[in-house]
Amino acid sequence: MVMDTLQIRLTKGLIDEIQKLVDRQIYSSVSEAIRDAVRKMVVGGRVDEKTAIVKPDILQPISPEVQKAKEEVQIVKQEVQQAIEKEIKGELQRARGTRDFLPESQIVRQQIIDTLKETFELYGYSPLETPVIERFDVLSSKYAGGAEILKETFTFRDQGNRELALRYDDVDAVGSKEMTADAEILSIMKAALQKLGFDSEIKVNNRKILDAIMIWAGVEAEKTETVMLSLDKLEKFGKDAVIKELIGKGLSDDMASKILGTIGIQGENAEKILALKSVIGDIEGLKEIESLLDLLDSISVSVSFDPSLARGLAYYTGTIYETFIKGSAITSSVCSGGRWDNMIGQFLGRGDSGKGESGKGVSENGVSGKGDSGKGDFGKGDSGNGVSGKEELGKGESGKGESGKGKYPAVGTSFGLDRLYDAVIARAPGMAAKKTVTKVFVIPIGTLKESLKAANELRAAGVRTEIDIMGRGVSKNLNYANSLGIPYVIFIGEEEMKVGKVKLRNMADGKEKLISIQEILKGERF
């Protein structure tokens, strides 16, 4: 249960209208009218024309004139409530781009998060949490992803007028340049989606392959990044739209056609690799793809090599991948990522090479944290406050220094929690019907202290238990439990106390029995 206090400001005109209803004794006070409207907002219902009509008393028939007057009162009452609701909603606007998740949604989301967390931990990723805010100068630097990622970054200033931003998260392994790390990340992706009950398709590529195609097609080095951004739109907008955009960016018709024709090569994975070798040669990127496919084949993780996959973020340096759910109404990627070998070293400005410590980082919401390192030693691995933060220290290689800056290999992925939720609900709409995690609802009948004790016994045994704290009657409590889908209700009254038992009702079939708390814990499965 969550209780919040709302400060509500209404216009004077609306207050005057409410006061007229109070004067006519439709409401006892202005605050009662507001409470009534807010209550209807919370439960999500409105007064409907049929239910708004007051039914006549069977014992005392009401004249048509009186009935009509009552109906008119209900209509006015409804109009005022709707006006109150409109003003309150105007004041309680969420920040743009944010969503509220009520229990029926959050319960499903939490199950997804727990499944991802469990999968990460199976691969040795340990919990880690770092601040959700970061200095904007860090996130906006040329090493952190380029201008494209800043479009999605939420920024603000603190009391010292320092510009900050919400950082982005994911699951990362830092310290290994071998394709073994990439294979492990892809295995995590596949396993997590399988645990969620999805059959997935993983598409992989390598930025080195795309870079080589750009050079072969004659694209100037300074245009490579913007061309990548255009290629990243291929799946969404189609070939013709991308060619038009590339020409608009200064590429010739021939260059655009050569690029699109080459990345559109069809066939099995091995056939695509062979075809690309005939165009760009046996480059490092193709060798890495071959190594990755070989490792994945050994652990039965199937992927599709897709030379058209771009991933527009500037920090990717090698393997890139996106994951789609087969046969789902959700056609967008639900999991994506890649290798970013240069970011850490460029931030640190170090040229040290040799062996160092490595780390793994996992987070909850998306693209993982950064890793801090010292001279060849990887010290810290930030992840998010997401599905699981993770850092594990071990041996790894830092890589060779390039242009005076250290190279600390890293590879990671991010899961789209909102898209996964939408995919789960699209597959099984009924999952969103569960409105509470409560398994047992205790109804005290003049036995509050004894009922509190019984509730605590159940909780101590791991049973999710709620107790009436509103002082409602039995009928209203049963309605409450039924509306939330609580499977069991326990009544504790004086009669039950005399025999040292409680009355347990199964809400599915209505059957009741007298039983002790200990017997419940031994015999019932919650």
mmCIF file with all atom_site columns, C-alpha atoms in Angstrom, residues 56-173:
data_model
loop_
_atom_site.group_PDB
_atom_site.id
_atom_site.type_symbol
_atom_site.label_atom_id
_atom_site.label_alt_id
_atom_site.label_comp_id
_atom_site.label_asym_id
_atom_site.label_entity_id
_atom_site.label_seq_id
_atom_site.pdbx_PDB_ins_code
_atom_site.Cartn_x
_atom_site.Cartn_y
_atom_site.Cartn_z
_atom_site.occupancy
_atom_site.B_iso_or_equiv
_atom_site.pdbx_formal_charge
_atom_site.auth_seq_id
_atom_site.auth_comp_id
_atom_site.auth_asym_id
_atom_site.auth_atom_id
_atom_site.pdbx_PDB_model_num
ATOM 1   C CA . PRO A 1 56  ? -36.530 4.589   -6.012  1.00 0.00 ? 56  PRO A CA 1
ATOM 2   C CA . ASP A 1 57  ? -37.162 3.146   -2.574  1.00 0.00 ? 57  ASP A CA 1
ATOM 3   C CA . ILE A 1 58  ? -39.280 0.027   -3.015  1.00 0.00 ? 58  ILE A CA 1
ATOM 4   C CA . LEU A 1 59  ? -41.193 0.632   0.183   1.00 0.00 ? 59  LEU A CA 1
ATOM 5   C CA . GLN A 1 60  ? -41.847 4.319   -0.499  1.00 0.00 ? 60  GLN A CA 1
ATOM 6   C CA . PRO A 1 61  ? -42.477 5.047   -4.201  1.00 0.00 ? 61  PRO A CA 1
ATOM 7   C CA . ILE A 1 62  ? -41.009 8.307   -5.466  1.00 0.00 ? 62  ILE A CA 1
ATOM 8   C CA . SER A 1 63  ? -42.970 10.630  -7.687  1.00 0.00 ? 63  SER A CA 1
ATOM 9   C CA . PRO A 1 64  ? -41.648 11.295  -11.222 1.00 0.00 ? 64  PRO A CA 1
ATOM 10  C CA . GLU A 1 65  ? -40.901 14.908  -10.271 1.00 0.00 ? 65  GLU A CA 1
ATOM 11  C CA . VAL A 1 66  ? -38.745 13.883  -7.295  1.00 0.00 ? 66  VAL A CA 1
ATOM 12  C CA . GLN A 1 67  ? -37.008 11.192  -9.336  1.00 0.00 ? 67  GLN A CA 1
ATOM 13  C CA . LYS A 1 68  ? -36.210 13.698  -12.100 1.00 0.00 ? 68  LYS A CA 1
ATOM 14  C CA . ALA A 1 69  ? -34.820 16.138  -9.537  1.00 0.00 ? 69  ALA A CA 1
ATOM 15  C CA . LYS A 1 70  ? -32.580 13.426  -8.110  1.00 0.00 ? 70  LYS A CA 1
ATOM 16  C CA . GLU A 1 71  ? -31.323 12.519  -11.570 1.00 0.00 ? 71  GLU A CA 1
ATOM 17  C CA . GLU A 1 72  ? -30.507 16.161  -12.274 1.00 0.00 ? 72  GLU A CA 1
ATOM 18  C CA . VAL A 1 73  ? -28.568 16.372  -8.999  1.00 0.00 ? 73  VAL A CA 1
ATOM 19  C CA . GLN A 1 74  ? -26.531 13.304  -9.958  1.00 0.00 ? 74  GLN A CA 1
ATOM 20  C CA . ILE A 1 75  ? -25.726 14.784  -13.375 1.00 0.00 ? 75  ILE A CA 1
ATOM 21  C CA . VAL A 1 76  ? -24.549 18.056  -11.803 1.00 0.00 ? 76  VAL A CA 1
ATOM 22  C CA . LYS A 1 77  ? -22.535 16.096  -9.276  1.00 0.00 ? 77  LYS A CA 1
ATOM 23  C CA . GLN A 1 78  ? -20.888 14.123  -12.043 1.00 0.00 ? 78  GLN A CA 1
ATOM 24  C CA . GLU A 1 79  ? -20.033 17.249  -14.013 1.00 0.00 ? 79  GLU A CA 1
ATOM 25  C CA . VAL A 1 80  ? -18.393 18.864  -10.984 1.00 0.00 ? 80  VAL A CA 1
ATOM 26  C CA . GLN A 1 81  ? -16.412 15.714  -10.229 1.00 0.00 ? 81  GLN A CA 1
ATOM 27  C CA . GLN A 1 82  ? -15.152 15.602  -13.787 1.00 0.00 ? 82  GLN A CA 1
ATOM 28  C CA . ALA A 1 83  ? -14.169 19.274  -13.613 1.00 0.00 ? 83  ALA A CA 1
ATOM 29  C CA . ILE A 1 84  ? -12.250 18.609  -10.394 1.00 0.00 ? 84  ILE A CA 1
ATOM 30  C CA . GLU A 1 85  ? -10.558 15.619  -12.007 1.00 0.00 ? 85  GLU A CA 1
ATOM 31  C CA . LYS A 1 86  ? -9.526  17.691  -15.021 1.00 0.00 ? 86  LYS A CA 1
ATOM 32  C CA . GLU A 1 87  ? -7.929  20.400  -12.865 1.00 0.00 ? 87  GLU A CA 1
ATOM 33  C CA . ILE A 1 88  ? -6.159  17.901  -10.622 1.00 0.00 ? 88  ILE A CA 1
ATOM 34  C CA . LYS A 1 89  ? -4.737  16.051  -13.612 1.00 0.00 ? 89  LYS A CA 1
ATOM 35  C CA . GLY A 1 90  ? -3.511  19.359  -15.002 1.00 0.00 ? 90  GLY A CA 1
ATOM 36  C CA . GLU A 1 91  ? -1.526  19.939  -11.795 1.00 0.00 ? 91  GLU A CA 1
ATOM 37  C CA . LEU A 1 92  ? -0.212  16.393  -11.488 1.00 0.00 ? 92  LEU A CA 1
ATOM 38  C CA . GLN A 1 93  ? 1.420   16.054  -14.902 1.00 0.00 ? 93  GLN A CA 1
ATOM 39  C CA . ARG A 1 94  ? 4.385   13.683  -15.026 1.00 0.00 ? 94  ARG A CA 1
ATOM 40  C CA . ALA A 1 95  ? 7.705   14.745  -16.484 1.00 0.00 ? 95  ALA A CA 1
ATOM 41  C CA . ARG A 1 96  ? 7.658   14.176  -20.244 1.00 0.00 ? 96  ARG A CA 1
ATOM 42  C CA . GLY A 1 97  ? 8.945   10.784  -21.287 1.00 0.00 ? 97  GLY A CA 1
ATOM 43  C CA . THR A 1 98  ? 8.154   9.158   -17.922 1.00 0.00 ? 98  THR A CA 1
ATOM 44  C CA . ARG A 1 99  ? 5.530   6.572   -17.025 1.00 0.00 ? 99  ARG A CA 1
ATOM 45  C CA . ASP A 1 100 ? 3.740   5.491   -13.868 1.00 0.00 ? 100 ASP A CA 1
ATOM 46  C CA . PHE A 1 101 ? 3.491   1.771   -13.160 1.00 0.00 ? 101 PHE A CA 1
ATOM 47  C CA . LEU A 1 102 ? 0.627   0.705   -10.921 1.00 0.00 ? 102 LEU A CA 1
ATOM 48  C CA . PRO A 1 103 ? 0.885   -2.600  -9.022  1.00 0.00 ? 103 PRO A CA 1
ATOM 49  C CA . GLU A 1 104 ? -0.612  -4.728  -11.802 1.00 0.00 ? 104 GLU A CA 1
ATOM 50  C CA . SER A 1 105 ? 2.108   -3.444  -14.164 1.00 0.00 ? 105 SER A CA 1
ATOM 51  C CA . GLN A 1 106 ? 4.979   -3.264  -11.689 1.00 0.00 ? 106 GLN A CA 1
ATOM 52  C CA . ILE A 1 107 ? 4.431   -6.838  -10.476 1.00 0.00 ? 107 ILE A CA 1
ATOM 53  C CA . VAL A 1 108 ? 5.084   -8.083  -14.012 1.00 0.00 ? 108 VAL A CA 1
ATOM 54  C CA . ARG A 1 109 ? 8.033   -5.706  -14.464 1.00 0.00 ? 109 ARG A CA 1
ATOM 55  C CA . GLN A 1 110 ? 9.559   -6.924  -11.210 1.00 0.00 ? 110 GLN A CA 1
ATOM 56  C CA . GLN A 1 111 ? 9.261   -10.533 -12.375 1.00 0.00 ? 111 GLN A CA 1
ATOM 57  C CA . ILE A 1 112 ? 11.151  -9.573  -15.538 1.00 0.00 ? 112 ILE A CA 1
ATOM 58  C CA . ILE A 1 113 ? 13.826  -7.768  -13.508 1.00 0.00 ? 113 ILE A CA 1
ATOM 59  C CA . ASP A 1 114 ? 14.204  -10.746 -11.159 1.00 0.00 ? 114 ASP A CA 1
ATOM 60  C CA . THR A 1 115 ? 14.569  -13.103 -14.122 1.00 0.00 ? 115 THR A CA 1
ATOM 61  C CA . LEU A 1 116 ? 17.294  -10.937 -15.675 1.00 0.00 ? 116 LEU A CA 1
ATOM 62  C CA . LYS A 1 117 ? 19.060  -10.578 -12.333 1.00 0.00 ? 117 LYS A CA 1
ATOM 63  C CA . GLU A 1 118 ? 18.978  -14.340 -11.804 1.00 0.00 ? 118 GLU A CA 1
ATOM 64  C CA . THR A 1 119 ? 20.463  -14.896 -15.268 1.00 0.00 ? 119 THR A CA 1
ATOM 65  C CA . PHE A 1 120 ? 23.262  -12.378 -14.689 1.00 0.00 ? 120 PHE A CA 1
ATOM 66  C CA . GLU A 1 121 ? 24.189  -14.012 -11.399 1.00 0.00 ? 121 GLU A CA 1
ATOM 67  C CA . LEU A 1 122 ? 24.329  -17.445 -13.067 1.00 0.00 ? 122 LEU A CA 1
ATOM 68  C CA . TYR A 1 123 ? 27.193  -16.012 -15.127 1.00 0.00 ? 123 TYR A CA 1
ATOM 69  C CA . GLY A 1 124 ? 29.002  -14.648 -12.069 1.00 0.00 ? 124 GLY A CA 1
ATOM 70  C CA . TYR A 1 125 ? 27.799  -11.060 -12.140 1.00 0.00 ? 125 TYR A CA 1
ATOM 71  C CA . SER A 1 126 ? 27.513  -9.584  -8.637  1.00 0.00 ? 126 SER A CA 1
ATOM 72  C CA . PRO A 1 127 ? 25.242  -6.725  -7.459  1.00 0.00 ? 127 PRO A CA 1
ATOM 73  C CA . LEU A 1 128 ? 26.620  -3.208  -7.808  1.00 0.00 ? 128 LEU A CA 1
ATOM 74  C CA . GLU A 1 129 ? 24.937  0.182   -7.611  1.00 0.00 ? 129 GLU A CA 1
ATOM 75  C CA . THR A 1 130 ? 26.314  3.612   -8.487  1.00 0.00 ? 130 THR A CA 1
ATOM 76  C CA . PRO A 1 131 ? 24.725  7.082   -8.538  1.00 0.00 ? 131 PRO A CA 1
ATOM 77  C CA . VAL A 1 132 ? 21.991  7.534   -11.123 1.00 0.00 ? 132 VAL A CA 1
ATOM 78  C CA . ILE A 1 133 ? 23.341  11.013  -11.955 1.00 0.00 ? 133 ILE A CA 1
ATOM 79  C CA . GLU A 1 134 ? 26.612  11.859  -13.670 1.00 0.00 ? 134 GLU A CA 1
ATOM 80  C CA . ARG A 1 135 ? 28.475  15.033  -14.596 1.00 0.00 ? 135 ARG A CA 1
ATOM 81  C CA . PHE A 1 136 ? 27.164  16.131  -17.972 1.00 0.00 ? 136 PHE A CA 1
ATOM 82  C CA . ASP A 1 137 ? 30.652  16.978  -19.231 1.00 0.00 ? 137 ASP A CA 1
ATOM 83  C CA . VAL A 1 138 ? 31.511  13.288  -18.850 1.00 0.00 ? 138 VAL A CA 1
ATOM 84  C CA . LEU A 1 139 ? 28.425  12.010  -20.683 1.00 0.00 ? 139 LEU A CA 1
ATOM 85  C CA . SER A 1 140 ? 28.683  14.667  -23.392 1.00 0.00 ? 140 SER A CA 1
ATOM 86  C CA . SER A 1 141 ? 32.369  14.169  -24.158 1.00 0.00 ? 141 SER A CA 1
ATOM 87  C CA . LYS A 1 142 ? 33.325  12.858  -27.579 1.00 0.00 ? 142 LYS A CA 1
ATOM 88  C CA . TYR A 1 143 ? 34.266  9.522   -25.991 1.00 0.00 ? 143 TYR A CA 1
ATOM 89  C CA . ALA A 1 144 ? 30.842  8.822   -24.455 1.00 0.00 ? 144 ALA A CA 1
ATOM 90  C CA . GLY A 1 145 ? 28.756  8.062   -27.527 1.00 0.00 ? 145 GLY A CA 1
ATOM 91  C CA . GLY A 1 146 ? 28.557  11.147  -29.702 1.00 0.00 ? 146 GLY A CA 1
ATOM 92  C CA . ALA A 1 147 ? 25.835  13.679  -30.355 1.00 0.00 ? 147 ALA A CA 1
ATOM 93  C CA . GLU A 1 148 ? 23.183  11.044  -31.111 1.00 0.00 ? 148 GLU A CA 1
ATOM 94  C CA . ILE A 1 149 ? 23.068  9.704   -27.565 1.00 0.00 ? 149 ILE A CA 1
ATOM 95  C CA . LEU A 1 150 ? 22.733  13.203  -26.083 1.00 0.00 ? 150 LEU A CA 1
ATOM 96  C CA . LYS A 1 151 ? 19.296  13.506  -27.700 1.00 0.00 ? 151 LYS A CA 1
ATOM 97  C CA . GLU A 1 152 ? 18.088  10.856  -25.236 1.00 0.00 ? 152 GLU A CA 1
ATOM 98  C CA . THR A 1 153 ? 19.923  12.233  -22.176 1.00 0.00 ? 153 THR A CA 1
ATOM 99  C CA . PHE A 1 154 ? 17.976  14.017  -19.425 1.00 0.00 ? 154 PHE A CA 1
ATOM 100 C CA . THR A 1 155 ? 19.950  16.985  -18.077 1.00 0.00 ? 155 THR A CA 1
ATOM 101 C CA . PHE A 1 156 ? 19.493  19.396  -15.172 1.00 0.00 ? 156 PHE A CA 1
ATOM 102 C CA . ARG A 1 157 ? 21.516  21.628  -12.825 1.00 0.00 ? 157 ARG A CA 1
ATOM 103 C CA . ASP A 1 158 ? 22.206  21.197  -9.113  1.00 0.00 ? 158 ASP A CA 1
ATOM 104 C CA . GLN A 1 159 ? 22.179  23.943  -6.484  1.00 0.00 ? 159 GLN A CA 1
ATOM 105 C CA . GLY A 1 160 ? 25.769  24.796  -7.338  1.00 0.00 ? 160 GLY A CA 1
ATOM 106 C CA . ASN A 1 161 ? 24.709  25.362  -10.968 1.00 0.00 ? 161 ASN A CA 1
ATOM 107 C CA . ARG A 1 162 ? 26.689  22.311  -12.099 1.00 0.00 ? 162 ARG A CA 1
ATOM 108 C CA . GLU A 1 163 ? 25.197  20.573  -15.122 1.00 0.00 ? 163 GLU A CA 1
ATOM 109 C CA . LEU A 1 164 ? 24.267  16.958  -14.426 1.00 0.00 ? 164 LEU A CA 1
ATOM 110 C CA . ALA A 1 165 ? 22.530  14.195  -16.340 1.00 0.00 ? 165 ALA A CA 1
ATOM 111 C CA . LEU A 1 166 ? 20.911  10.820  -15.786 1.00 0.00 ? 166 LEU A CA 1
ATOM 112 C CA . ARG A 1 167 ? 23.465  8.258   -16.852 1.00 0.00 ? 167 ARG A CA 1
ATOM 113 C CA . TYR A 1 168 ? 22.697  5.247   -19.015 1.00 0.00 ? 168 TYR A CA 1
ATOM 114 C CA . ASP A 1 169 ? 23.282  1.638   -17.942 1.00 0.00 ? 169 ASP A CA 1
ATOM 115 C CA . ASP A 1 170 ? 23.988  -1.889  -19.245 1.00 0.00 ? 170 ASP A CA 1
ATOM 116 C CA . VAL A 1 171 ? 25.658  -5.272  -18.655 1.00 0.00 ? 171 VAL A CA 1
ATOM 117 C CA . ASP A 1 172 ? 29.406  -5.069  -19.314 1.00 0.00 ? 172 ASP A CA 1
ATOM 118 C CA . ALA A 1 173 ? 32.529  -7.204  -19.128 1.00 0.00 ? 173 ALA A CA 1
#
